[in-house]
Short mmCIF file of C-alpha atoms in Angstrom, two decimals:
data_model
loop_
_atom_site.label_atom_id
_atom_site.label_comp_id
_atom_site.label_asym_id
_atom_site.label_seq_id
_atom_site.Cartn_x
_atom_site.Cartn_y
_atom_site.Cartn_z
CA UNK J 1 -3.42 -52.92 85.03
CA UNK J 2 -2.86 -52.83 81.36
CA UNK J 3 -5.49 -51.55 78.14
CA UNK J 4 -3.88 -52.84 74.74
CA UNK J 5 -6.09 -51.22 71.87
CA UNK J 6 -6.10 -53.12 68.55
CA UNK J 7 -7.99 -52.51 65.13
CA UNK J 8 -7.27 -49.03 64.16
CA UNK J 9 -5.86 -48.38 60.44
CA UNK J 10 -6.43 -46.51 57.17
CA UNK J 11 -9.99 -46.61 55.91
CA UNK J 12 -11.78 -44.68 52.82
CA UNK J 13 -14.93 -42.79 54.06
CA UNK J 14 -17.92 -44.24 54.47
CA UNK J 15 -16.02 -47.81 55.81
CA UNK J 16 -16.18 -49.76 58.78
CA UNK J 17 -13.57 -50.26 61.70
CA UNK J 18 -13.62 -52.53 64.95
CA UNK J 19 -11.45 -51.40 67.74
CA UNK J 20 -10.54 -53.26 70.20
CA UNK J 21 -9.53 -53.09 74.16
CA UNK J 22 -8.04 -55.87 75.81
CA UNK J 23 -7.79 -55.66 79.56
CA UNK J 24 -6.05 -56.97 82.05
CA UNK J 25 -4.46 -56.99 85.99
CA UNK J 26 -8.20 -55.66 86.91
CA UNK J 27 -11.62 -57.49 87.74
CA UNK J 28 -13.13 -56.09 84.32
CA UNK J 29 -16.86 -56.63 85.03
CA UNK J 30 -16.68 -54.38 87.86
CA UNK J 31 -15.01 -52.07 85.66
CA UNK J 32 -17.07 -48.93 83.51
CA UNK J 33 -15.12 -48.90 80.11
CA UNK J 34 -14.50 -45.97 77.51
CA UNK J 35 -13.12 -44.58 74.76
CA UNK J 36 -11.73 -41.25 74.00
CA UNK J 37 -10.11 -39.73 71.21
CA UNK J 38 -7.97 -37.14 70.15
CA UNK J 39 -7.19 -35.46 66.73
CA UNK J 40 -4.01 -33.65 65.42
CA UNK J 41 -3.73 -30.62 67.50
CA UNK J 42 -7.60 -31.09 69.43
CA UNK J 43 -7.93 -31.72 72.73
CA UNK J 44 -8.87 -35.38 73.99
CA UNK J 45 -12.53 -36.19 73.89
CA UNK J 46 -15.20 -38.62 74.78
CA UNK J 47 -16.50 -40.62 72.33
CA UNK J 48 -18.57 -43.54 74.29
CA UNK J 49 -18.73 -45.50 77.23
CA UNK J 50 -20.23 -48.47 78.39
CA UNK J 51 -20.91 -49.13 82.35
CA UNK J 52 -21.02 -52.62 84.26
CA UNK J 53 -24.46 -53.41 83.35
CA UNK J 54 -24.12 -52.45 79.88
CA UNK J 55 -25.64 -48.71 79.60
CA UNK J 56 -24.31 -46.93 76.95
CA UNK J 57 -23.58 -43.27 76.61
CA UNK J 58 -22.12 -42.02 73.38
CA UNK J 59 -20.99 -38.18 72.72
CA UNK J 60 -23.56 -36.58 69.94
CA UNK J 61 -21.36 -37.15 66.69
CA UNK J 62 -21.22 -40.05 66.77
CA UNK J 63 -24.44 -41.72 67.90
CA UNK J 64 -26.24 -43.66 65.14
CA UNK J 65 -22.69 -44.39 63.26
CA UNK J 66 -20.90 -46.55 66.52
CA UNK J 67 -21.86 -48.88 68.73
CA UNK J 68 -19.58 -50.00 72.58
CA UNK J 69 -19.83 -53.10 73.50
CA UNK J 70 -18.22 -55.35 76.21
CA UNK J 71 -16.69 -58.90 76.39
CA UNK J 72 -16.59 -59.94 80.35
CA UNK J 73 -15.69 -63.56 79.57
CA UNK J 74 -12.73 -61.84 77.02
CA UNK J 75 -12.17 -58.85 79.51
CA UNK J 76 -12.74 -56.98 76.14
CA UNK J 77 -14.32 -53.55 74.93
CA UNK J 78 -15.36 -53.03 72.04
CA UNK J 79 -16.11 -49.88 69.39
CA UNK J 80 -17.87 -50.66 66.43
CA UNK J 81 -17.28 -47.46 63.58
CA UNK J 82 -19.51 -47.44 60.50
CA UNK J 83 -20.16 -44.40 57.80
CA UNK J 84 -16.91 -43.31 58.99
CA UNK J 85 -15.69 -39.36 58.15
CA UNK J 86 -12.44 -37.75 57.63
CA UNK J 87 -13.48 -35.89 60.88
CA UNK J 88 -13.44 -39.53 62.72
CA UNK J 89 -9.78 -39.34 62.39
CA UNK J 90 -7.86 -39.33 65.49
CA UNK J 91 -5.62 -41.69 67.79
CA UNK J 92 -8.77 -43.71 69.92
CA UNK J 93 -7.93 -44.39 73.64
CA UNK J 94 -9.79 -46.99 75.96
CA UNK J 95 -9.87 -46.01 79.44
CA UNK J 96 -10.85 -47.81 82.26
CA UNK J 97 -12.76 -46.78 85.61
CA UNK J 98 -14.04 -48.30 88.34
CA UNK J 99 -18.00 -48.47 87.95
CA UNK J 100 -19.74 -46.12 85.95
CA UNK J 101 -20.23 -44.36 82.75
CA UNK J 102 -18.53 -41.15 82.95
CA UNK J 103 -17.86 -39.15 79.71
CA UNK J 104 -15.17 -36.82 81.75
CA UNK J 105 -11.62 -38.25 80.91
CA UNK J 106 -10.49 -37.46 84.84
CA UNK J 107 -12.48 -39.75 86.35
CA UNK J 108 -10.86 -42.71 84.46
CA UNK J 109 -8.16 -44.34 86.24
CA UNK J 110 -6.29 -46.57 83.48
CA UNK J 111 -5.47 -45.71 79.90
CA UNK J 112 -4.20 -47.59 76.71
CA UNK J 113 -1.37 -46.26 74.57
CA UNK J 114 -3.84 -45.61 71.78
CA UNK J 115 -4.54 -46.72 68.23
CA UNK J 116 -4.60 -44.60 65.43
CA UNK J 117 -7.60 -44.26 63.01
CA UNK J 118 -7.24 -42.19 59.60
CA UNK J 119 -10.30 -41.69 57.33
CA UNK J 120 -9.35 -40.80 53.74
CA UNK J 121 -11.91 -38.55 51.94
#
């Protein structure tokens, strides 16, 4: 199983960023998909996630600025980043699971090596 993330980069605040997760070695519409990130010296956390049938859960700072979406045909996730904040800025993980929507970062069986995402103030 492999998660490449794409998309991350330098952005002023108040921009737009798409990240994306391409999967692969797994049957990805069976699979719940998520991202987590993780700032300079913060623990990892759950940003959003996005189950087989398309629910969507999304951790409380962010709701209203990004959107997850999925890809089965492209065995793709997506997270769509507007209004972005200097407090956005973090290396973004996808992570992989098999059903579900969990926002706990144990449950998820596969990760990507991360992309980084910087928001300048």
């Amino acid at each position: 199983v492999q998660l490449v993330e794409s998309g991350g980069g330098l952005v002023q605040a108040g921009g737009s960023l798409r990240l994306s997760c391409a999967a692969s070695g797994l049957t990805f519409s069976t699979y719940g998909m998520a991202w987590f990130r993780q700032a300079p010296g913060k623990e990892r956390e759950f940003v959003a996630a996005i189950n087989q049938i398309t629910n969507t859960r999304y951790t409380d700072p962010v709701k209203g600025r990004f959107t997850i979406s999925r890809d089965n045909a492209k065995s793709t996730v997506y997270l769509y980043m507007n209004s972005l904040k200097p407090e956005d800025t973090a290396v973004y993980y996808c992570a992989g699971r098999q059903w579900g929507n969990s926002d706990s970062e144990r449950t998820y069986n596969y990760w990507g090596q991360g992309t980084q995402v910087t928001v300048s103030s």
